[in-house]
């Protein structure tokens, strides 16, 4: 994952409590995410460890944009994330 | 959540559509789209389960991916995004291998393998039949047989992967093959294709290695199916070899006679469904040989000719 990301491992400050560390976060924290959509996917997965997804070679570079969009669409779908409807006037 | 055992039983009851029906039963939404860089994934969340498949993949490969993703779900093993079928097959990861094992069980239940491959040696042409029956690729069928070989009385079996003519790896629970030996077998099997090659195993016994090439027309690698058997078991002709020998005797370059017989047998096939083999053979020789005359009739009525007709009808008759 990019160092700019808020999910990158921190080397400073007080170490987190054991209860705050999720087993699968270690995998995701090493995923090489280069674009906004990569970051968005990795964030969603980090926030929802029950989805249980790993990436081959810890990167998303082998996937094209439409594949990433399909993955994001499926993640949103199973998490129940839907676009807000426009209010009827 | 369905257990692995329940899933296996369900798949057997719904063969050959086990994975499809299982996904339906588990309320899984299956989506298809063009994917680049992977064959599919499964995601399970509070609002449902989705399996995504690559719509550009051939049907058999999509079936394997669907079963593989169901395996991830049943074993509660994280899905891996970005894997190709080759990555899946060569994976050393124990969890991935377990997932593949479950996928194989869903696609080709053990009872089907036992029924279609009762005897050794097993060669590529029989794997093709099994694959056709189970609607999977020849490679998936071969891997399933390799998994089961020791348990269903086939002694041993291995699948060896090659890229071009270069050895990559071999997969077996029951047979160890050295790279040099595998490469030699591959070259020899290419020469004798579609017939298998039989060579002395080179151990200090009388065992025979039987090897044949499995067709993977849509994959970038070649595979060899190998068994090491006792001399008696390994030297036995496979049904396909017997059939080829009988056809050579019966038709001996007479394409017209061959086509005529194919037509007659094809026309007779629907009748076989409700007949015993003996009745079908008797009926065939009473009603269907009047078109053949002279030398053709003589060959058809010979021991080999009768054996050939019996062999063909046995594929379609009640046991």
Tab-separated table of C-alpha atoms in Angstrom:
chain	number	residue	atom	x	y	z
A	1	UNK	CA	0.000	0.000	0.000
A	2	UNK	CA	1.150	3.545	-0.683
A	3	UNK	CA	2.963	5.326	2.133
A	4	UNK	CA	0.573	8.219	1.716
A	5	UNK	CA	-2.301	6.028	2.776
A	6	UNK	CA	-3.707	6.315	6.246
A	7	UNK	CA	-3.602	2.499	6.367
A	8	UNK	CA	0.158	2.252	5.940
A	9	UNK	CA	1.927	0.738	8.947
A	10	UNK	CA	3.194	3.379	11.355
A	11	UNK	CA	6.719	3.231	12.755
A	12	UNK	CA	6.199	5.935	15.380
A	13	UNK	CA	3.958	6.536	18.357
A	14	UNK	CA	2.543	4.120	20.899
A	15	UNK	CA	2.240	0.525	19.601
A	16	UNK	CA	-1.344	-0.657	19.115
A	17	UNK	CA	-2.984	-3.030	21.586
A	18	UNK	CA	-3.186	-6.673	20.554
A	19	UNK	CA	-6.976	-6.440	20.422
A	20	UNK	CA	-6.669	-3.688	17.817
A	21	UNK	CA	-4.551	-5.737	15.444
A	22	UNK	CA	-6.441	-7.744	12.879
A	23	UNK	CA	-4.767	-10.852	11.569
A	24	UNK	CA	-5.455	-10.120	7.922
A	25	UNK	CA	-4.430	-6.486	8.031
A	26	UNK	CA	-0.803	-7.518	7.744
A	27	UNK	CA	-1.436	-8.928	4.277
A	28	UNK	CA	-3.307	-5.895	3.074
A	29	UNK	CA	-0.779	-3.464	4.511
A	30	UNK	CA	1.766	-4.896	2.087
A	31	UNK	CA	-0.448	-4.633	-0.981
A	32	UNK	CA	1.044	-2.338	-3.571
A	33	UNK	CA	-1.791	0.081	-4.382
A	34	UNK	CA	-0.847	2.662	-6.987
A	35	UNK	CA	-4.062	4.359	-8.027
A	36	UNK	CA	-7.100	5.844	-6.290
A	37	UNK	CA	-9.240	2.825	-7.101
A	38	UNK	CA	-6.525	0.478	-5.748
A	39	UNK	CA	-6.450	2.444	-2.517
A	40	UNK	CA	-10.217	2.491	-2.292
A	41	UNK	CA	-10.410	-1.298	-2.717
A	42	UNK	CA	-7.703	-1.929	-0.138
A	43	UNK	CA	-9.320	0.467	2.346
A	44	UNK	CA	-12.684	-1.225	2.028
A	45	UNK	CA	-11.087	-4.631	2.508
A	46	UNK	CA	-9.063	-3.448	5.509
A	47	UNK	CA	-12.193	-2.056	7.114
A	48	UNK	CA	-14.128	-5.264	6.415
A	49	UNK	CA	-11.837	-8.171	7.267
A	50	UNK	CA	-14.703	-10.665	6.993
A	51	UNK	CA	-14.489	-10.354	3.190
A	52	UNK	CA	-11.250	-12.348	3.287
A	53	UNK	CA	-9.475	-11.297	0.108
A	54	UNK	CA	-5.806	-11.702	-0.777
A	55	UNK	CA	-3.979	-10.439	-3.833
A	56	UNK	CA	-1.543	-12.480	-5.844
A	57	UNK	CA	1.986	-11.081	-5.459
A	58	UNK	CA	0.512	-8.448	-3.107
A	59	UNK	CA	-0.370	-6.105	-5.944
A	60	UNK	CA	-3.252	-5.113	-8.172
A	61	UNK	CA	-1.130	-4.207	-11.183
A	62	UNK	CA	-2.063	-7.354	-13.116
A	63	UNK	CA	-5.737	-6.300	-13.104
A	64	UNK	CA	-7.067	-3.800	-15.641
A	65	UNK	CA	-9.376	-0.943	-14.703
A	66	UNK	CA	-12.629	-2.689	-15.646
A	67	UNK	CA	-11.631	-5.727	-13.550
A	68	UNK	CA	-10.926	-3.459	-10.581
A	69	UNK	CA	-14.280	-1.760	-11.118
A	70	UNK	CA	-15.994	-5.153	-11.152
A	71	UNK	CA	-14.207	-6.071	-7.906
A	72	UNK	CA	-15.226	-2.786	-6.306
A	73	UNK	CA	-18.793	-3.258	-7.509
A	74	UNK	CA	-18.914	-6.739	-5.914
A	75	UNK	CA	-17.382	-5.481	-2.648
A	76	UNK	CA	-19.987	-2.710	-2.477
A	77	UNK	CA	-22.690	-5.200	-3.264
A	78	UNK	CA	-21.890	-7.704	-0.514
A	79	UNK	CA	-21.322	-4.909	2.012
A	80	UNK	CA	-24.639	-3.286	1.133
A	81	UNK	CA	-23.030	-0.037	-0.030
A	82	UNK	CA	-25.308	1.592	-2.574
A	83	UNK	CA	-25.373	5.038	-4.166
A	84	UNK	CA	-27.634	7.576	-2.478
A	85	UNK	CA	-30.896	8.059	-4.294
A	86	UNK	CA	-31.801	11.524	-5.496
A	87	UNK	CA	-34.586	13.013	-3.417
A	88	UNK	CA	-37.798	13.408	-5.417
A	89	UNK	CA	-38.869	17.016	-5.735
B	1	UNK	CA	-23.597	-22.515	5.768
B	2	UNK	CA	-23.265	-25.825	3.944
B	3	UNK	CA	-20.558	-28.215	5.132
B	4	UNK	CA	-18.051	-29.730	2.717
B	5	UNK	CA	-19.596	-33.177	3.151
B	6	UNK	CA	-23.090	-31.898	2.469
B	7	UNK	CA	-21.811	-30.017	-0.582
B	8	UNK	CA	-20.087	-33.131	-1.948
B	9	UNK	CA	-23.228	-35.208	-1.550
B	10	UNK	CA	-25.350	-32.501	-3.144
B	11	UNK	CA	-22.934	-32.254	-6.078
B	12	UNK	CA	-23.061	-36.019	-6.601
B	13	UNK	CA	-26.862	-35.997	-6.614
B	14	UNK	CA	-26.854	-33.175	-9.155
B	15	UNK	CA	-23.990	-34.395	-11.355
B	16	UNK	CA	-22.832	-33.011	-13.789
B	17	UNK	CA	-24.305	-29.678	-12.698
B	18	UNK	CA	-23.191	-29.901	-9.060
B	19	UNK	CA	-21.344	-26.565	-8.748
B	20	UNK	CA	-24.072	-24.617	-10.570
B	21	UNK	CA	-26.895	-26.098	-8.497
B	22	UNK	CA	-24.907	-25.716	-5.284
B	23	UNK	CA	-24.292	-22.023	-5.928
B	24	UNK	CA	-28.003	-21.642	-6.586
B	25	UNK	CA	-28.918	-23.523	-3.408
B	26	UNK	CA	-26.545	-21.402	-1.318
B	27	UNK	CA	-28.141	-18.220	-2.669
B	28	UNK	CA	-24.940	-17.089	-4.329
B	29	UNK	CA	-25.191	-14.500	-7.061
B	30	UNK	CA	-22.941	-15.465	-9.974
B	31	UNK	CA	-21.812	-12.530	-12.105
B	32	UNK	CA	-19.861	-12.668	-15.331
B	33	UNK	CA	-17.801	-9.985	-17.005
B	34	UNK	CA	-14.566	-9.652	-18.921
B	35	UNK	CA	-11.720	-9.884	-16.413
B	36	UNK	CA	-8.084	-9.199	-17.194
B	37	UNK	CA	-5.448	-10.717	-14.953
B	38	UNK	CA	-7.612	-13.243	-13.122
B	39	UNK	CA	-10.269	-15.898	-13.607
B	40	UNK	CA	-12.614	-14.916	-10.785
B	41	UNK	CA	-13.226	-14.433	-7.076
B	42	UNK	CA	-15.779	-14.961	-4.346
B	43	UNK	CA	-16.869	-12.348	-1.829
B	44	UNK	CA	-19.073	-12.983	1.167
B	45	UNK	CA	-20.491	-10.105	3.205
B	46	UNK	CA	-23.511	-9.104	5.285
B	47	UNK	CA	-25.581	-8.400	2.162
B	48	UNK	CA	-24.896	-11.636	0.312
B	49	UNK	CA	-22.348	-13.711	-1.548
B	50	UNK	CA	-21.062	-12.972	-5.048
B	51	UNK	CA	-18.956	-15.158	-7.303
B	52	UNK	CA	-17.459	-13.306	-10.252
B	53	UNK	CA	-16.336	-15.260	-13.332
B	54	UNK	CA	-14.402	-14.220	-16.414
B	55	UNK	CA	-16.890	-14.307	-19.284
B	56	UNK	CA	-14.023	-14.607	-21.790
B	57	UNK	CA	-12.861	-17.935	-20.338
B	58	UNK	CA	-13.955	-21.191	-21.996
B	59	UNK	CA	-16.966	-22.897	-20.391
B	60	UNK	CA	-14.944	-25.695	-18.747
B	61	UNK	CA	-12.537	-23.222	-17.225
B	62	UNK	CA	-15.422	-21.121	-15.880
B	63	UNK	CA	-16.902	-24.260	-14.323
B	64	UNK	CA	-13.596	-25.021	-12.653
B	65	UNK	CA	-13.301	-21.442	-11.369
B	66	UNK	CA	-16.854	-21.561	-10.020
B	67	UNK	CA	-16.119	-24.828	-8.185
B	68	UNK	CA	-12.778	-23.432	-6.975
B	69	UNK	CA	-14.453	-20.320	-5.535
B	70	UNK	CA	-17.116	-22.494	-3.896
B	71	UNK	CA	-14.218	-24.404	-2.352
B	72	UNK	CA	-12.873	-21.149	-0.898
B	73	UNK	CA	-16.264	-20.455	0.586
B	74	UNK	CA	-16.849	-23.950	1.977
B	75	UNK	CA	-13.394	-24.147	3.570
B	76	UNK	CA	-13.482	-20.542	4.730
B	77	UNK	CA	-10.183	-19.850	2.961
B	78	UNK	CA	-9.572	-16.298	1.644
B	79	UNK	CA	-10.041	-15.898	-2.106
B	80	UNK	CA	-6.977	-14.815	-4.097
B	81	UNK	CA	-7.564	-12.082	-6.662
B	82	UNK	CA	-5.170	-12.077	-9.606
B	83	UNK	CA	-4.691	-15.813	-9.997
B	84	UNK	CA	-4.754	-17.560	-13.354
B	85	UNK	CA	-5.630	-21.242	-13.684
B	86	UNK	CA	-1.927	-22.081	-14.007
B	87	UNK	CA	-1.195	-20.316	-10.697
B	88	UNK	CA	-4.009	-22.275	-9.100
B	89	UNK	CA	-2.753	-25.609	-10.411
B	90	UNK	CA	0.901	-25.162	-9.535
B	91	UNK	CA	0.259	-23.619	-6.124
B	92	UNK	CA	2.217	-25.153	-3.279
B	93	UNK	CA	-0.002	-23.429	-0.769
B	94	UNK	CA	-1.762	-26.074	1.288
B	95	UNK	CA	-4.976	-24.096	1.566
B	96	UNK	CA	-5.106	-23.609	-2.210
B	97	UNK	CA	-4.544	-27.315	-2.753
B	98	UNK	CA	-7.363	-28.128	-0.344
B	99	UNK	CA	-9.596	-25.726	-2.233
B	100	UNK	CA	-8.699	-27.437	-5.519
B	101	UNK	CA	-9.463	-30.802	-3.994
B	102	UNK	CA	-12.940	-29.654	-3.004
B	103	UNK	CA	-13.414	-28.142	-6.482
B	104	UNK	CA	-12.544	-31.520	-8.022
B	105	UNK	CA	-14.974	-33.317	-5.721
B	106	UNK	CA	-17.784	-30.967	-6.699
B	107	UNK	CA	-17.081	-31.299	-10.418
B	108	UNK	CA	-16.311	-35.037	-10.608
B	109	UNK	CA	-17.648	-37.106	-7.712
B	110	UNK	CA	-15.651	-40.189	-6.788
B	111	UNK	CA	-18.437	-42.564	-7.848
B	112	UNK	CA	-18.246	-41.237	-11.417
B	113	UNK	CA	-14.491	-41.815	-11.608
B	114	UNK	CA	-14.911	-45.329	-10.233
B	115	UNK	CA	-17.612	-46.093	-12.798
B	116	UNK	CA	-15.833	-44.693	-15.851
B	117	UNK	CA	-12.288	-45.777	-15.019
B	118	UNK	CA	-12.595	-49.215	-13.467
B	119	UNK	CA	-9.304	-50.611	-14.791
B	120	UNK	CA	-5.662	-49.746	-15.304
B	121	UNK	CA	-3.953	-48.456	-17.312
B	122	UNK	CA	-5.692	-45.102	-17.538
B	123	UNK	CA	-4.692	-43.078	-20.583
B	124	UNK	CA	-5.506	-39.686	-22.046
B	125	UNK	CA	-8.350	-40.901	-24.271
B	126	UNK	CA	-10.221	-42.238	-21.224
B	127	UNK	CA	-9.630	-38.953	-19.427
B	128	UNK	CA	-11.177	-37.212	-22.432
B	129	UNK	CA	-14.304	-39.338	-22.027
B	130	UNK	CA	-14.452	-38.620	-18.298
B	131	UNK	CA	-13.968	-34.911	-18.995
B	132	UNK	CA	-16.754	-34.900	-21.583
B	133	UNK	CA	-19.095	-36.716	-19.214
B	134	UNK	CA	-18.349	-34.323	-16.335
B	135	UNK	CA	-18.248	-31.230	-18.596
B	136	UNK	CA	-14.763	-30.293	-17.416
B	137	UNK	CA	-11.394	-29.932	-19.149
B	138	UNK	CA	-9.194	-32.986	-19.711
B	139	UNK	CA	-6.687	-31.495	-17.299
B	140	UNK	CA	-9.251	-31.122	-14.504
B	141	UNK	CA	-10.269	-34.747	-15.071
B	142	UNK	CA	-6.640	-35.876	-14.958
B	143	UNK	CA	-5.967	-34.028	-11.714
B	144	UNK	CA	-9.065	-35.539	-10.150
B	145	UNK	CA	-7.875	-39.027	-11.107
B	146	UNK	CA	-4.431	-38.278	-9.672
B	147	UNK	CA	-6.067	-37.275	-6.383
B	148	UNK	CA	-8.100	-40.469	-6.258
B	149	UNK	CA	-5.683	-42.978	-7.795
B	150	UNK	CA	-4.581	-44.633	-4.575
B	151	UNK	CA	-8.089	-44.802	-3.142
B	152	UNK	CA	-9.973	-46.302	-6.074
B	153	UNK	CA	-7.591	-49.076	-7.032
B	154	UNK	CA	-5.719	-47.382	-9.882
B	155	UNK	CA	-2.436	-47.903	-7.970
B	156	UNK	CA	-0.794	-44.566	-8.838
B	157	UNK	CA	-0.903	-41.646	-11.254
B	158	UNK	CA	0.837	-38.350	-11.938
B	159	UNK	CA	0.315	-35.282	-14.095
B	160	UNK	CA	3.492	-33.629	-15.376
B	161	UNK	CA	3.484	-30.056	-16.721
B	162	UNK	CA	5.640	-28.843	-19.607
B	163	UNK	CA	6.050	-25.434	-21.205
B	164	UNK	CA	7.012	-26.166	-24.772
B	165	UNK	CA	9.187	-29.233	-24.269
B	166	UNK	CA	10.598	-28.024	-20.971
B	167	UNK	CA	9.637	-29.762	-17.743
B	168	UNK	CA	7.957	-27.498	-15.178
B	169	UNK	CA	6.622	-29.619	-12.323
B	170	UNK	CA	4.719	-32.774	-11.585
B	171	UNK	CA	1.757	-33.391	-9.409
B	172	UNK	CA	1.030	-36.664	-7.651
B	173	UNK	CA	0.387	-38.143	-4.247
B	174	UNK	CA	1.370	-41.632	-5.312
B	175	UNK	CA	4.130	-41.498	-7.933
B	176	UNK	CA	7.511	-39.791	-7.935
B	177	UNK	CA	8.943	-38.944	-11.344
B	178	UNK	CA	12.392	-37.520	-11.985
B	179	UNK	CA	12.665	-34.611	-14.411
B	180	UNK	CA	14.909	-36.462	-16.872
B	181	UNK	CA	12.587	-39.478	-17.001
B	182	UNK	CA	9.507	-37.250	-17.393
B	183	UNK	CA	11.111	-35.371	-20.291
B	184	UNK	CA	11.995	-38.632	-22.025
B	185	UNK	CA	8.458	-39.959	-21.578
B	186	UNK	CA	7.025	-36.716	-22.940
B	187	UNK	CA	9.119	-36.911	-26.111
B	188	UNK	CA	8.178	-40.552	-26.669
B	189	UNK	CA	4.483	-39.944	-25.963
B	190	UNK	CA	4.459	-37.097	-28.490
B	191	UNK	CA	5.807	-39.502	-31.068
B	192	UNK	CA	3.136	-42.160	-30.447
B	193	UNK	CA	0.217	-39.795	-29.838
B	194	UNK	CA	-2.764	-40.502	-29.676
B	195	UNK	CA	-1.593	-43.921	-28.494
B	196	UNK	CA	0.102	-44.087	-25.094
B	197	UNK	CA	3.752	-45.033	-24.727
B	198	UNK	CA	4.762	-48.014	-22.600
B	199	UNK	CA	8.333	-48.252	-21.383
B	200	UNK	CA	10.056	-50.387	-18.743
B	201	UNK	CA	10.160	-48.274	-15.590
B	202	UNK	CA	13.855	-48.965	-15.092
B	203	UNK	CA	13.416	-49.995	-11.470
B	204	UNK	CA	14.709	-53.348	-10.367
B	205	UNK	CA	11.348	-54.944	-11.070
B	206	UNK	CA	9.237	-55.666	-14.128
B	207	UNK	CA	7.081	-52.545	-13.838
B	208	UNK	CA	5.968	-50.614	-16.908
B	209	UNK	CA	5.449	-46.863	-17.202
B	210	UNK	CA	2.425	-45.899	-19.283
B	211	UNK	CA	2.302	-42.278	-20.420
B	212	UNK	CA	0.018	-40.297	-22.699
B	213	UNK	CA	-0.382	-36.638	-23.616
B	214	UNK	CA	-3.409	-34.747	-22.366
B	215	UNK	CA	-4.730	-32.145	-24.764
B	216	UNK	CA	-4.961	-28.604	-23.366
B	217	UNK	CA	-5.852	-26.675	-26.500
B	218	UNK	CA	-6.633	-23.460	-24.665
B	219	UNK	CA	-3.801	-23.471	-22.142
B	220	UNK	CA	-0.228	-22.390	-22.657
B	221	UNK	CA	1.273	-25.612	-21.308
B	222	UNK	CA	1.262	-29.321	-22.150
B	223	UNK	CA	0.603	-32.125	-19.725
B	224	UNK	CA	1.484	-35.765	-19.537
B	225	UNK	CA	-0.505	-38.387	-17.640
B	226	UNK	CA	1.705	-41.123	-16.187
B	227	UNK	CA	1.176	-44.432	-14.372
B	228	UNK	CA	3.765	-46.946	-13.241
B	229	UNK	CA	2.201	-50.409	-13.184
B	230	UNK	CA	3.122	-54.050	-12.968
B	231	UNK	CA	4.014	-55.610	-16.299
B	232	UNK	CA	0.685	-57.430	-16.481
B	233	UNK	CA	-1.472	-54.388	-15.672
B	234	UNK	CA	0.580	-51.949	-17.737
B	235	UNK	CA	0.655	-54.110	-20.847
B	236	UNK	CA	-3.115	-54.453	-21.090
B	237	UNK	CA	-4.650	-52.661	-24.043
B	238	UNK	CA	-7.046	-49.845	-23.253
B	239	UNK	CA	-10.536	-49.993	-24.809
B	240	UNK	CA	-9.511	-47.252	-27.250
B	241	UNK	CA	-6.477	-49.221	-28.395
B	242	UNK	CA	-8.622	-52.320	-28.910
B	243	UNK	CA	-11.150	-50.274	-30.852
B	244	UNK	CA	-8.462	-48.753	-33.073
B	245	UNK	CA	-7.065	-52.222	-33.824
B	246	UNK	CA	-10.493	-53.570	-34.692
B	247	UNK	CA	-11.224	-50.561	-36.898
B	248	UNK	CA	-7.958	-51.066	-38.744
B	249	UNK	CA	-8.924	-54.678	-39.446
B	250	UNK	CA	-12.524	-53.922	-40.324
B	251	UNK	CA	-12.123	-50.875	-42.535
B	252	UNK	CA	-8.463	-51.176	-43.593
B	253	UNK	CA	-8.453	-47.905	-45.514
B	254	UNK	CA	-12.000	-48.339	-46.877
B	255	UNK	CA	-13.342	-44.874	-45.984
B	256	UNK	CA	-16.692	-45.517	-47.659
B	257	UNK	CA	-17.326	-48.626	-45.541
B	258	UNK	CA	-16.231	-46.769	-42.411
B	259	UNK	CA	-18.639	-43.882	-43.084
B	260	UNK	CA	-21.423	-46.307	-43.898
B	261	UNK	CA	-20.922	-48.153	-40.599
B	262	UNK	CA	-20.792	-44.902	-38.613
B	263	UNK	CA	-24.121	-43.929	-40.158
B	264	UNK	CA	-25.728	-47.313	-39.476
B	265	UNK	CA	-24.493	-47.365	-35.872
B	266	UNK	CA	-25.604	-43.779	-35.299
B	267	UNK	CA	-29.061	-44.592	-36.676
B	268	UNK	CA	-29.265	-47.683	-34.451
B	269	UNK	CA	-28.119	-45.874	-31.284
B	270	UNK	CA	-31.534	-44.619	-30.025
B	271	UNK	CA	-32.855	-48.189	-30.104
B	272	UNK	CA	-30.131	-49.319	-27.715
B	273	UNK	CA	-31.337	-47.263	-24.789
B	274	UNK	CA	-33.947	-49.773	-23.691
B	275	UNK	CA	-32.176	-52.948	-24.800
B	276	UNK	CA	-29.726	-55.294	-23.183
B	277	UNK	CA	-26.394	-55.612	-24.981
B	278	UNK	CA	-27.078	-59.157	-26.174
B	279	UNK	CA	-30.471	-58.167	-27.590
B	280	UNK	CA	-28.984	-55.111	-29.297
B	281	UNK	CA	-26.188	-57.133	-30.919
B	282	UNK	CA	-28.660	-59.745	-32.095
B	283	UNK	CA	-31.038	-57.105	-33.473
B	284	UNK	CA	-28.192	-55.293	-35.207
B	285	UNK	CA	-26.935	-58.361	-37.035
B	286	UNK	CA	-30.493	-59.344	-38.001
B	287	UNK	CA	-31.600	-55.999	-39.380
B	288	UNK	CA	-28.621	-53.784	-40.174
B	289	UNK	CA	-26.082	-55.662	-42.193
B	290	UNK	CA	-27.980	-56.038	-45.450
B	291	UNK	CA	-26.197	-53.016	-46.984
B	292	UNK	CA	-22.816	-54.699	-46.658
B	293	UNK	CA	-21.776	-57.206	-49.294
B	294	UNK	CA	-18.801	-59.283	-50.364
B	295	UNK	CA	-15.564	-58.614	-48.530
B	296	UNK	CA	-17.145	-55.976	-46.286
B	297	UNK	CA	-19.846	-58.394	-45.113
B	298	UNK	CA	-17.230	-61.065	-44.549
B	299	UNK	CA	-15.203	-58.755	-42.326
B	300	UNK	CA	-18.279	-57.568	-40.462
B	301	UNK	CA	-19.321	-61.137	-39.698
B	302	UNK	CA	-15.829	-62.162	-38.573
B	303	UNK	CA	-14.909	-62.522	-34.885
B	304	UNK	CA	-13.244	-59.087	-34.938
B	305	UNK	CA	-16.214	-57.525	-36.736
B	306	UNK	CA	-18.651	-58.888	-34.171
B	307	UNK	CA	-16.373	-57.748	-31.360
B	308	UNK	CA	-16.261	-54.243	-32.842
B	309	UNK	CA	-20.062	-53.993	-33.123
B	310	UNK	CA	-20.458	-55.335	-29.581
B	311	UNK	CA	-17.939	-52.812	-28.277
B	312	UNK	CA	-19.683	-49.890	-29.939
B	313	UNK	CA	-23.159	-50.943	-28.805
B	314	UNK	CA	-21.961	-51.528	-25.245
B	315	UNK	CA	-21.460	-47.759	-24.920
B	316	UNK	CA	-25.164	-47.169	-25.416
B	317	UNK	CA	-26.964	-50.237	-24.029
B	318	UNK	CA	-28.280	-50.974	-20.581
B	319	UNK	CA	-25.787	-53.073	-18.648
